[in-house]
mmCIF file of C-alpha atoms in Angstrom:
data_model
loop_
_atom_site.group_PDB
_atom_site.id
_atom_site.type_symbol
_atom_site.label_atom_id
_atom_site.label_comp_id
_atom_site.label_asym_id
_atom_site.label_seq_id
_atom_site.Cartn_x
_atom_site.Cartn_y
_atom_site.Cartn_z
ATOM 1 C CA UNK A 1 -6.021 -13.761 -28.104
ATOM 2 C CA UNK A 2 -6.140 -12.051 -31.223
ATOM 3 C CA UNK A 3 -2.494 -9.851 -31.654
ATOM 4 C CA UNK A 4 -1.553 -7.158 -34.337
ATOM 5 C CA UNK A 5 1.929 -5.581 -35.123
ATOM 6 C CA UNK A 6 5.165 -5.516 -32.874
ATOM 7 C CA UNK A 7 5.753 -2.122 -30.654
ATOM 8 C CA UNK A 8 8.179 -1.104 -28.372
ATOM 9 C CA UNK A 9 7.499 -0.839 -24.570
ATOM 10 C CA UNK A 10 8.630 2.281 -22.634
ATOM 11 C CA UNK A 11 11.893 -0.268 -21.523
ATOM 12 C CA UNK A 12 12.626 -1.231 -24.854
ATOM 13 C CA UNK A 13 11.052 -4.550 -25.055
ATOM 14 C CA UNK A 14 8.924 -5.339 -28.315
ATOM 15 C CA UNK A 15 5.719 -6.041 -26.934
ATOM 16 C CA UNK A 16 2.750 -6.810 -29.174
ATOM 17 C CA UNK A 17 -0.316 -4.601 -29.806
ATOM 18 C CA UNK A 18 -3.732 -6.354 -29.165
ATOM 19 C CA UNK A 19 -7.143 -5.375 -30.748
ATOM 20 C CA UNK A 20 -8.798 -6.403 -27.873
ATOM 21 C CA UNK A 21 -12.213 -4.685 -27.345
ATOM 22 C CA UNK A 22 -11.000 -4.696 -23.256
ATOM 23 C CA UNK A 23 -10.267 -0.703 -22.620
ATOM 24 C CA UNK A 24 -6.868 0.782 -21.032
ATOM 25 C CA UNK A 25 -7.332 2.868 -18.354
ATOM 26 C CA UNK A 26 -6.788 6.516 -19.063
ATOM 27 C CA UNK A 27 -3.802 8.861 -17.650
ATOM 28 C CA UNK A 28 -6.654 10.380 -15.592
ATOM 29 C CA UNK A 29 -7.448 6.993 -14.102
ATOM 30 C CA UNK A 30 -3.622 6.327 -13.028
ATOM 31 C CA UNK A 31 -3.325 9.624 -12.243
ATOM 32 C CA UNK A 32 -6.005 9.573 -9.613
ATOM 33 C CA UNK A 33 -5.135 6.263 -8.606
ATOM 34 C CA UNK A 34 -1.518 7.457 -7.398
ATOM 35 C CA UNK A 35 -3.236 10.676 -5.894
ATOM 36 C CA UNK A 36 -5.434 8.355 -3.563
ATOM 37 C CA UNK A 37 -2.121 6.553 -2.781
ATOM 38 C CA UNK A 38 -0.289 9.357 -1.744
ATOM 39 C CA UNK A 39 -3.754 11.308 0.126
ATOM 40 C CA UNK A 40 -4.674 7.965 2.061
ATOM 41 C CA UNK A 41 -0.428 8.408 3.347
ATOM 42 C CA UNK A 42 -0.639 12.112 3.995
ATOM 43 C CA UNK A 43 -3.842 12.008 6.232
ATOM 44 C CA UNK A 44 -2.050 9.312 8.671
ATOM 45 C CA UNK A 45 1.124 11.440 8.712
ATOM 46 C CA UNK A 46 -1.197 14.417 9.948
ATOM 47 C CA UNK A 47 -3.683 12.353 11.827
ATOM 48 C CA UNK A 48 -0.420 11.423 13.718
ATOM 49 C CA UNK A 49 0.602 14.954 14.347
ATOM 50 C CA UNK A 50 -3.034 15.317 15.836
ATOM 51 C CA UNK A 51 -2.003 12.615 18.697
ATOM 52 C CA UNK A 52 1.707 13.867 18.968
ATOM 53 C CA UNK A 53 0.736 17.240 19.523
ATOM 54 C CA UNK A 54 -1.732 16.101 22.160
ATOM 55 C CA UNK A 55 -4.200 17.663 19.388
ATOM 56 C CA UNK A 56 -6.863 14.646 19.701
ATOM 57 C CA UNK A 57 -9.427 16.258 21.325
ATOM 58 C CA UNK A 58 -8.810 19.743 19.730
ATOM 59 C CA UNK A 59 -12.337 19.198 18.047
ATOM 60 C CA UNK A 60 -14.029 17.726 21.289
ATOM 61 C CA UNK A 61 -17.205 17.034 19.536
ATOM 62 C CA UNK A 62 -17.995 14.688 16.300
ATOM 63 C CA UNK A 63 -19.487 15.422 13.435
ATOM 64 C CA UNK A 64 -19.155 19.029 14.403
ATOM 65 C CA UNK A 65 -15.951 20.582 15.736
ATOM 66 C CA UNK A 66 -18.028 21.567 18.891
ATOM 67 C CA UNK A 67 -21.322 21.659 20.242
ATOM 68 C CA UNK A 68 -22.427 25.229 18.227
ATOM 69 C CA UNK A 69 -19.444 25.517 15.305
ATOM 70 C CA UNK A 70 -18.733 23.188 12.460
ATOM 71 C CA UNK A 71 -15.496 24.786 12.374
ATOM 72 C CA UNK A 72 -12.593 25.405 15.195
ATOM 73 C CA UNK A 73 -13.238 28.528 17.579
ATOM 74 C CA UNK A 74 -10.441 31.027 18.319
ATOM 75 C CA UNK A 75 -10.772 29.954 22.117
ATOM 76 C CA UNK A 76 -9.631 26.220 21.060
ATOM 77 C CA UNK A 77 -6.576 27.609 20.025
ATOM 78 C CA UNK A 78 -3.981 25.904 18.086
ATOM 79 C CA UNK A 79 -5.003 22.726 18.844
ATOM 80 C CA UNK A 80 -8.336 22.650 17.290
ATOM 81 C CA UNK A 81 -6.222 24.168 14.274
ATOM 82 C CA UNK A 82 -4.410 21.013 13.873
ATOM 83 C CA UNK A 83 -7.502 18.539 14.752
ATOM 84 C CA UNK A 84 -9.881 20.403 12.178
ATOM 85 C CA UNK A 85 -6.832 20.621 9.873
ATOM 86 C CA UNK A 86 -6.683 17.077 9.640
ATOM 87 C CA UNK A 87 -10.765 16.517 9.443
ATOM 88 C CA UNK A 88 -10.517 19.168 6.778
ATOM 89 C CA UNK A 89 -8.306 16.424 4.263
ATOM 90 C CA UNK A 90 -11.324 14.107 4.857
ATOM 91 C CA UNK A 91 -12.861 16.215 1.855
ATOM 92 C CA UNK A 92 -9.720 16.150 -0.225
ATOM 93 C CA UNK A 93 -9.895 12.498 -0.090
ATOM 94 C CA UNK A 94 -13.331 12.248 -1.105
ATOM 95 C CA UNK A 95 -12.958 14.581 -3.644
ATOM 96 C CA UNK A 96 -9.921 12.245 -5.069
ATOM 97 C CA UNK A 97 -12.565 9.204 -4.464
ATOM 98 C CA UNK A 98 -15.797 10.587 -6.311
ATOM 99 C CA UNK A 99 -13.700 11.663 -9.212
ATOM 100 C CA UNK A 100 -11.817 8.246 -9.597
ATOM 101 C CA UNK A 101 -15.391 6.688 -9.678
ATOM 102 C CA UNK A 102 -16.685 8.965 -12.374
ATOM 103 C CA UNK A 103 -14.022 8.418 -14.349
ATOM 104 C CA UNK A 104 -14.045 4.765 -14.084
ATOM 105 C CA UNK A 105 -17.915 5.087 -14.727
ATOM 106 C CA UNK A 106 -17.716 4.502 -18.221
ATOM 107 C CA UNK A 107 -15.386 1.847 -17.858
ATOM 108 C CA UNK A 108 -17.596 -0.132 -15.100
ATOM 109 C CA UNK A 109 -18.988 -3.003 -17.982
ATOM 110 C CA UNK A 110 -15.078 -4.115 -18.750
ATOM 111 C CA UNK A 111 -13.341 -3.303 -16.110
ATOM 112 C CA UNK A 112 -15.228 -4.427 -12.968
ATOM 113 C CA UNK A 113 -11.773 -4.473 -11.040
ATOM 114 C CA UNK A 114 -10.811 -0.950 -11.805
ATOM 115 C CA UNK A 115 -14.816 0.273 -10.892
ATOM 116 C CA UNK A 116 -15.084 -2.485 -7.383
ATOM 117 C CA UNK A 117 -11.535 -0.781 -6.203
ATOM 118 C CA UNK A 118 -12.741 2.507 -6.941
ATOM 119 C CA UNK A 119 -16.038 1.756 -5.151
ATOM 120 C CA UNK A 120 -13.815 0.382 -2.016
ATOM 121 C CA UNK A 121 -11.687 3.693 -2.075
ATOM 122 C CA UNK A 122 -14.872 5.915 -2.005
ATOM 123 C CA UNK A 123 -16.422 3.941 0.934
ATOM 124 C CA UNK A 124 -13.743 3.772 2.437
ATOM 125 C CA UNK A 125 -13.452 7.708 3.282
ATOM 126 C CA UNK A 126 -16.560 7.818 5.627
ATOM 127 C CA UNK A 127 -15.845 4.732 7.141
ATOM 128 C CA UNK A 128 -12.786 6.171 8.711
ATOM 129 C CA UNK A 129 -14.811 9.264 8.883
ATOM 130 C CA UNK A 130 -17.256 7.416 11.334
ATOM 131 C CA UNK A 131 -14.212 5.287 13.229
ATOM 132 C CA UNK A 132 -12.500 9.124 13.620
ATOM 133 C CA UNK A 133 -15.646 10.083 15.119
ATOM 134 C CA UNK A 134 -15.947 6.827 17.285
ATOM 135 C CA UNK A 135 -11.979 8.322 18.065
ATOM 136 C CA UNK A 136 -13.285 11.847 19.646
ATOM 137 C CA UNK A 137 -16.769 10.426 21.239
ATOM 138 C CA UNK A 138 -14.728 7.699 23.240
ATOM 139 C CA UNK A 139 -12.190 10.512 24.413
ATOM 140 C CA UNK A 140 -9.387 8.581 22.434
ATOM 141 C CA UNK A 141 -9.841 5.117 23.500
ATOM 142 C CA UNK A 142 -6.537 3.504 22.580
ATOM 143 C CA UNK A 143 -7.908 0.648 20.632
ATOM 144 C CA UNK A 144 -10.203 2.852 18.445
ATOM 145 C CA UNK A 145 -7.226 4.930 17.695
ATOM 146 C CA UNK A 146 -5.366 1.823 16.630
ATOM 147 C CA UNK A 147 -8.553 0.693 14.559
ATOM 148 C CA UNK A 148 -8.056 3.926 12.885
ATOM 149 C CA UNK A 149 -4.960 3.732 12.166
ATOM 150 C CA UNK A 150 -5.341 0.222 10.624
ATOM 151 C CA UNK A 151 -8.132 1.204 8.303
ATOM 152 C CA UNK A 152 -5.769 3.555 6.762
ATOM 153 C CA UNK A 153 -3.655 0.920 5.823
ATOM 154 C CA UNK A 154 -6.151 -1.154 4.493
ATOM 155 C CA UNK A 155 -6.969 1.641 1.839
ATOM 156 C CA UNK A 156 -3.498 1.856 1.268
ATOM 157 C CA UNK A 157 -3.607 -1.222 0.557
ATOM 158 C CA UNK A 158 -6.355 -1.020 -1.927
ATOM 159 C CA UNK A 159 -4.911 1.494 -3.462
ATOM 160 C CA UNK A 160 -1.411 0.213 -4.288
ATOM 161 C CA UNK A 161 -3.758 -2.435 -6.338
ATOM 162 C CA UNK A 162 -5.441 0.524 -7.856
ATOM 163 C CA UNK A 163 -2.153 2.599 -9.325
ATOM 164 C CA UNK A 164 -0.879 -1.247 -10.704
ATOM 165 C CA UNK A 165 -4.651 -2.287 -12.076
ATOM 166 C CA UNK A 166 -4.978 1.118 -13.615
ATOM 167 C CA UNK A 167 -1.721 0.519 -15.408
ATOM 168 C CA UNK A 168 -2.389 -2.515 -17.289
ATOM 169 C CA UNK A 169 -2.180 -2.177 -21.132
ATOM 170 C CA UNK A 170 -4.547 -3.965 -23.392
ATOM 171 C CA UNK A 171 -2.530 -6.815 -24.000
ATOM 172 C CA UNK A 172 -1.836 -7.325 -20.267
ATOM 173 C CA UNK A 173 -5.850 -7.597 -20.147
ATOM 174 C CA UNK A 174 -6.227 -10.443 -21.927
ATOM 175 C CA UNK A 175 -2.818 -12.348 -21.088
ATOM 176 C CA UNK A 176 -3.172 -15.400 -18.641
ATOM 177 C CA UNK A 177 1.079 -15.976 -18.201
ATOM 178 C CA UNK A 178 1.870 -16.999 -14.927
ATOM 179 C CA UNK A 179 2.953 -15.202 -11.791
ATOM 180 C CA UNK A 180 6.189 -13.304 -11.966
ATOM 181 C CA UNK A 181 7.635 -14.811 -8.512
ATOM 182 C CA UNK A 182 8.533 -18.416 -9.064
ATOM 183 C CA UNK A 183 7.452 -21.143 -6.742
ATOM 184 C CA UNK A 184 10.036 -21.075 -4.657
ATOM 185 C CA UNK A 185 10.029 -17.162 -4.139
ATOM 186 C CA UNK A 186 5.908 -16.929 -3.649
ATOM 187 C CA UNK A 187 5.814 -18.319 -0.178
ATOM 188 C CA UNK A 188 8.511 -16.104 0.695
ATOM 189 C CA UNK A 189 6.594 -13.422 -0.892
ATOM 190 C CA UNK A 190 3.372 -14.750 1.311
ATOM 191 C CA UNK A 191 5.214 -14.813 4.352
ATOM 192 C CA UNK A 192 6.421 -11.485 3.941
ATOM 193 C CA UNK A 193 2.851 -9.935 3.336
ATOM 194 C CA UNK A 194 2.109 -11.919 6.538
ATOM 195 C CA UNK A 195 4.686 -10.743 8.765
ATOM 196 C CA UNK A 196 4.635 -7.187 7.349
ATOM 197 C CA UNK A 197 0.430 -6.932 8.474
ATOM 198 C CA UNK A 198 1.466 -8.603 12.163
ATOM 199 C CA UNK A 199 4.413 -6.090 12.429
ATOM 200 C CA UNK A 200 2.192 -3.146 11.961
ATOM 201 C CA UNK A 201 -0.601 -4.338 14.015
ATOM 202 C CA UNK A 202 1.591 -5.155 16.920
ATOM 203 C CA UNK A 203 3.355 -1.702 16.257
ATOM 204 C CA UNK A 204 0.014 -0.298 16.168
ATOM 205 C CA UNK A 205 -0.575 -1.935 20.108
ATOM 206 C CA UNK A 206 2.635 -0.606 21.396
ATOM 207 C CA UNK A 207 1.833 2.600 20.143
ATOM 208 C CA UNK A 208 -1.502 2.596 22.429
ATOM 209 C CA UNK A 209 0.659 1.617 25.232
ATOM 210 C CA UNK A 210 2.947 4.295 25.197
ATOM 211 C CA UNK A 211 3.227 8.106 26.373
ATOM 212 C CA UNK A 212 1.811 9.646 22.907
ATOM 213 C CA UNK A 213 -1.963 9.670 23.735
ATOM 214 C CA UNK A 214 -3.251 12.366 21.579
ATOM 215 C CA UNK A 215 -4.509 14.386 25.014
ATOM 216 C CA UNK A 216 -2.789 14.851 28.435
ATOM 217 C CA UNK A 217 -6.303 12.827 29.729
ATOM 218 C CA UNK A 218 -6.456 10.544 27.363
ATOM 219 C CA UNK A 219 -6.423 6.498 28.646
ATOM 220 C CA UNK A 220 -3.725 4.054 27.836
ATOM 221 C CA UNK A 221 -4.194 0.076 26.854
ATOM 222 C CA UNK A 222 -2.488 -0.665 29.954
ATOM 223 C CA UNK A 223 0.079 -3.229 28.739
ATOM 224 C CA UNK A 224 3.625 -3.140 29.614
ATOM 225 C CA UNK A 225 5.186 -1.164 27.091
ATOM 226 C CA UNK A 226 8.685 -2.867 27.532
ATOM 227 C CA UNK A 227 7.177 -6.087 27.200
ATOM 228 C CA UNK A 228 4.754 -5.616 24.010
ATOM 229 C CA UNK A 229 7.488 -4.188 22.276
ATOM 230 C CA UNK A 230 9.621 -6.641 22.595
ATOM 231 C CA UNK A 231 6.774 -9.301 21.129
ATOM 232 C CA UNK A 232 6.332 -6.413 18.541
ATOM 233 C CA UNK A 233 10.308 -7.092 17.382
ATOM 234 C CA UNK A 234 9.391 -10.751 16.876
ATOM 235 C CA UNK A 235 8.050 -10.151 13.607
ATOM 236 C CA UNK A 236 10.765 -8.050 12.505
ATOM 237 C CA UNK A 237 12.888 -10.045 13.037
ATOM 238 C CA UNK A 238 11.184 -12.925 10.968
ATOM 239 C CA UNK A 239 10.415 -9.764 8.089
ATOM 240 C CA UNK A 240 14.069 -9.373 7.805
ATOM 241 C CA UNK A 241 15.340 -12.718 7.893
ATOM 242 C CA UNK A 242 12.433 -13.855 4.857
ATOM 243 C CA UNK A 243 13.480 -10.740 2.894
ATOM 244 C CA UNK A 244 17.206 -11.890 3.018
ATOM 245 C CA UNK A 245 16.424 -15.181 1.592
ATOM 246 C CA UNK A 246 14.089 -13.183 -0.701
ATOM 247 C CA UNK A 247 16.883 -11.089 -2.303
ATOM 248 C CA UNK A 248 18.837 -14.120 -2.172
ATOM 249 C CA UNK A 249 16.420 -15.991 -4.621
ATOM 250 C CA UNK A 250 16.093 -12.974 -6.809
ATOM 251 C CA UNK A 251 19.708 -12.359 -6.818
ATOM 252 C CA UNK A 252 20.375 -16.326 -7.557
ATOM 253 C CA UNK A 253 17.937 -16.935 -10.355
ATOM 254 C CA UNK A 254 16.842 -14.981 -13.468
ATOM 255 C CA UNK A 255 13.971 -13.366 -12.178
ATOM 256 C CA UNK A 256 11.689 -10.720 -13.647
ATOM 257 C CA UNK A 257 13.569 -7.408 -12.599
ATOM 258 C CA UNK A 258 10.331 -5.466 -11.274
ATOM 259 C CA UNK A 259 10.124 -8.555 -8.946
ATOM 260 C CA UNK A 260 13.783 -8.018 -8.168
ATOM 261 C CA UNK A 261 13.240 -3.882 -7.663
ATOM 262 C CA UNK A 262 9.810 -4.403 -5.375
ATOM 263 C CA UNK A 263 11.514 -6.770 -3.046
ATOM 264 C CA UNK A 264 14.433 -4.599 -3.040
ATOM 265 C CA UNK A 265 12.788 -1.422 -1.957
ATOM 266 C CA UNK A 266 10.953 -2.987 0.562
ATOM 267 C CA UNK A 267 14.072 -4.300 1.953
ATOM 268 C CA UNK A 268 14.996 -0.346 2.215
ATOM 269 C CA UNK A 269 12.095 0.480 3.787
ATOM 270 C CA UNK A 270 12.155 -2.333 6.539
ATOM 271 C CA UNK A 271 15.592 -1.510 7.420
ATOM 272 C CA UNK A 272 14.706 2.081 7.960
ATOM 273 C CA UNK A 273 12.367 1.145 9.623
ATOM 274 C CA UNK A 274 13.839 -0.885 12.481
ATOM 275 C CA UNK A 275 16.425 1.473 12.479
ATOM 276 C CA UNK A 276 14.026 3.578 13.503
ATOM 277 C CA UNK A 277 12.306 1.999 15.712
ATOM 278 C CA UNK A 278 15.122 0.978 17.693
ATOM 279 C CA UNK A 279 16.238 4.234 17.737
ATOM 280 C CA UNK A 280 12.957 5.941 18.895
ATOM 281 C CA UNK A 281 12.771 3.496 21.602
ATOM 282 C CA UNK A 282 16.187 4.096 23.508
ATOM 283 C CA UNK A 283 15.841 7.936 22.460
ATOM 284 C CA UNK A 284 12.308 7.347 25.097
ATOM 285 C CA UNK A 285 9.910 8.204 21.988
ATOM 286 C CA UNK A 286 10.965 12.101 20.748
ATOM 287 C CA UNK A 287 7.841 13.018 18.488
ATOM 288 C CA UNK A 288 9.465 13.773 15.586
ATOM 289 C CA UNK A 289 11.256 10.139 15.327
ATOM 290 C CA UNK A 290 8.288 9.181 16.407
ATOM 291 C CA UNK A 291 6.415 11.069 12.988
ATOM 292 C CA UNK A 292 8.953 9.517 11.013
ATOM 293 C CA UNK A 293 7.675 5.836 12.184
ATOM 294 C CA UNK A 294 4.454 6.675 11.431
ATOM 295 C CA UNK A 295 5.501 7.656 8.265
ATOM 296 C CA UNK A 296 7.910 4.353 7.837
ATOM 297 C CA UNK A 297 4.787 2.222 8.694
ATOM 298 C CA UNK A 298 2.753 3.685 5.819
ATOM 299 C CA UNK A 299 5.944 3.201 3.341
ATOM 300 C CA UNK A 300 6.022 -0.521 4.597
ATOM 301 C CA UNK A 301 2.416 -1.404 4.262
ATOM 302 C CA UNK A 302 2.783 0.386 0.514
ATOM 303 C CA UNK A 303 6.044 -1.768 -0.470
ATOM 304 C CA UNK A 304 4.828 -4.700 1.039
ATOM 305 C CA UNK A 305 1.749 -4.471 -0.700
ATOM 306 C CA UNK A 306 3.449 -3.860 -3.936
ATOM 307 C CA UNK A 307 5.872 -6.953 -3.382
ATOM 308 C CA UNK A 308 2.958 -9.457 -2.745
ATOM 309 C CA UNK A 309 0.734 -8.153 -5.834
ATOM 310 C CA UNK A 310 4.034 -7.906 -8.112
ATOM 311 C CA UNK A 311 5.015 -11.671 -7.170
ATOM 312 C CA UNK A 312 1.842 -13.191 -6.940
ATOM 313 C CA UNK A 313 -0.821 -11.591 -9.266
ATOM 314 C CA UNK A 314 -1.233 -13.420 -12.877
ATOM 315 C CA UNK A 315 -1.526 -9.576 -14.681
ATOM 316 C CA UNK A 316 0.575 -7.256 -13.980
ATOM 317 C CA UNK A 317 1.785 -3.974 -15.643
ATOM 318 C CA UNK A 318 3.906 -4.529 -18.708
ATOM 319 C CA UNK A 319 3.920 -8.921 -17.651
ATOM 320 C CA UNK A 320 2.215 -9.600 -21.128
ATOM 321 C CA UNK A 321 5.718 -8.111 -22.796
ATOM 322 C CA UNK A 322 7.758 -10.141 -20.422
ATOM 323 C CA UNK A 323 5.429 -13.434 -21.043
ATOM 324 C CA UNK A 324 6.323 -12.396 -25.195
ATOM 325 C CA UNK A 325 9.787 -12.152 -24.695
ATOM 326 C CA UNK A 326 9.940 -14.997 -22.746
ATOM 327 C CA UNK A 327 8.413 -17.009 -25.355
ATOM 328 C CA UNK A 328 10.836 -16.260 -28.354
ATOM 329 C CA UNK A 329 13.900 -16.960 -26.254
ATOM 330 C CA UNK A 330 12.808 -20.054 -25.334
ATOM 331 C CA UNK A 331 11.489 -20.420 -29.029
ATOM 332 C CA UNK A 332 15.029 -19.336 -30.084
ATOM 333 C CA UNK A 333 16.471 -21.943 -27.284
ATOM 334 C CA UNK A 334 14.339 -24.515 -28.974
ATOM 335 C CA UNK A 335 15.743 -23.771 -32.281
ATOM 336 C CA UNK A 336 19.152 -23.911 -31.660
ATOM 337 C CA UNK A 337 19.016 -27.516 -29.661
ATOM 338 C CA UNK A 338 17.686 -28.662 -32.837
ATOM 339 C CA UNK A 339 19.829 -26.780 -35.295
ATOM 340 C CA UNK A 340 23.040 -28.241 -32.582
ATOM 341 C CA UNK A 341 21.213 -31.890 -33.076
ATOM 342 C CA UNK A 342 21.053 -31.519 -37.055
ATOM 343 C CA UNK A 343 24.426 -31.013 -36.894
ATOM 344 C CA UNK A 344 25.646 -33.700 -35.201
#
């Protein structure tokens, strides 16, 4: 790697300019990136106020709102409001989607991972278009409703590696340094990603068991809803146990501090969580708590997501100025053991 004159990051840090012919994403690009983040979060919030306002069927028909109108009818009252409403951010989405691929367009020859995620982001919008349709047609089967729900967190997913690929400077392009999380804190980091997804699935199952159906008619799984959320608290239990000995290792050893703040605000977010939860559950489910999960459950996936690709991934937003200041302490280290051997 080819490296010019010394700079100075946004923290400080002197960090080295590279010549490389790789391309840096643009403010646009990042900018979009977070927009998708924050859309894909904001149509599950208001996809859940569809179901907790008994709204699911507002828009009995799919793809149009009925059998004659694209659009909600003044007899479907408020709400077909609230279920076209939420169809309506559907094209807000895919507005953010198409423009994050044109942008990238240009880009799409060196930087295949910026142009693949932007591809998954854009196809991503009428697949859940199709599953929400799947949603109405099967008068809110429980399990399709929980499909949808997943989805959505699957694109947040993507997009959390969107916002952090979009932010990589030149230099971070071409650096190879290792993964920020040590080996001792990446399977900790693994396990978390792992009990995070299970947690939200098996949320995702005790939410179709329970009395918010999206329509007074709508079906239930029919499992036990005591029962399933107690195997639901399993996970959360293991979650906040490996994210104790997570801070722990952060805490104990000299660790890269955006590791340190990632695990540390999903920590927040977990605990809020289950504090939540547990209130929600002996409060017998009032919607707006129940919102707020929702909500929670989006944060979680995000933070979790962020955690595992912060620990874990070799390039990472500002690790090439870490990896260089890394280097010339333990150049300077070197030094002195020999200067302190000279001596003696």
């Amino acid at each position: 790697m080819e490296l010019e004159t010394v700079s100075q990051t946004s923290a400080g840090v002197p960090a080295r300019q590279s010549n490389s012919p790789l391309p840096v994403a643009g403010r646009l690009i990042r900018n979009l990136a977070v927009a998708s983040l924050v859309a894909n979060i904001v149509i599950v919030v208001t996809g859940g106020a569809v179901r907790l306002t008994a709204s699911g069927l507002g828009c009995p028909e799919w793809p149009l709102c009925t059998a004659d109108s694209l659009v909600t009818t003044p007899e479907m009252g408020l709400h077909g409001v609230i279920e076209f409403g939420n169809r309506l951010l559907t094209f807000v989405l895919t507005a953010i989607a198409f423009a994050m691929v044109f942008s990238v367009w240009r880009l799409r020859s060196e930087r295949r991972d910026l142009w693949w995620l932007s591809v998954a982001l854009l196809a991503g919008v009428p697949a859940q278009a199709v599953i929400g349709g799947i949603t109405v047609l099967t008068d809110l089967n429980p399990w399709v409703v929980g499909l949808h729900f997943l989805a959505s967190t699957v694109m947040i997913t993507v997009a959390v590696v969107m916002v952090n690929r979009s932010r990589l400077s030149a230099m971070d392009l071409q650096a190879r340094h290792a993964p920020l999380a040590d080996k001792s804190l990446r399977p900790v980091l693994g396990a978390i990603g792992v009990l995070s997804a299970l947690t939200v699935v098996l949320g995702v199952v005790v939410t179709g068991s329970g009395p918010h159906a999206g329509d007074h008619g709508a079906a239930r799984n029919g499992l036990n809803p005591d029962l399933i959320t107690r195997i639901h608290v399993v996970p959360v239990y293991l979650l906040v146990f490996a994210l104790a000995v997570a801070l722990y290792l952060v805490f104990r050893r000299a660790t890269d501090a955006r590791v340190r703040r990632a695990v540390m605000v999903l920590a927040v977010v977990v605990l809020a969580q289950a504090a939540i939860g547990y209130v929600q559950h002996f409060l017998h489910l009032p919607i707006a708590l129940v919102a707020l999960h929702m909500f929670g459950a989006c944060l979680l996936t995000a933070a979790a997501a962020q955690a595992v690709y912060i620990g874990f991934n070799k390039q990472v937003p500002g690790g090439a100025a870490i990896a260089v200041q890394q280097a010339r302490r333990a150049r300077a280290g070197r030094v002195g053991r020999k200067a302190g051997t000279v001596r003696k």
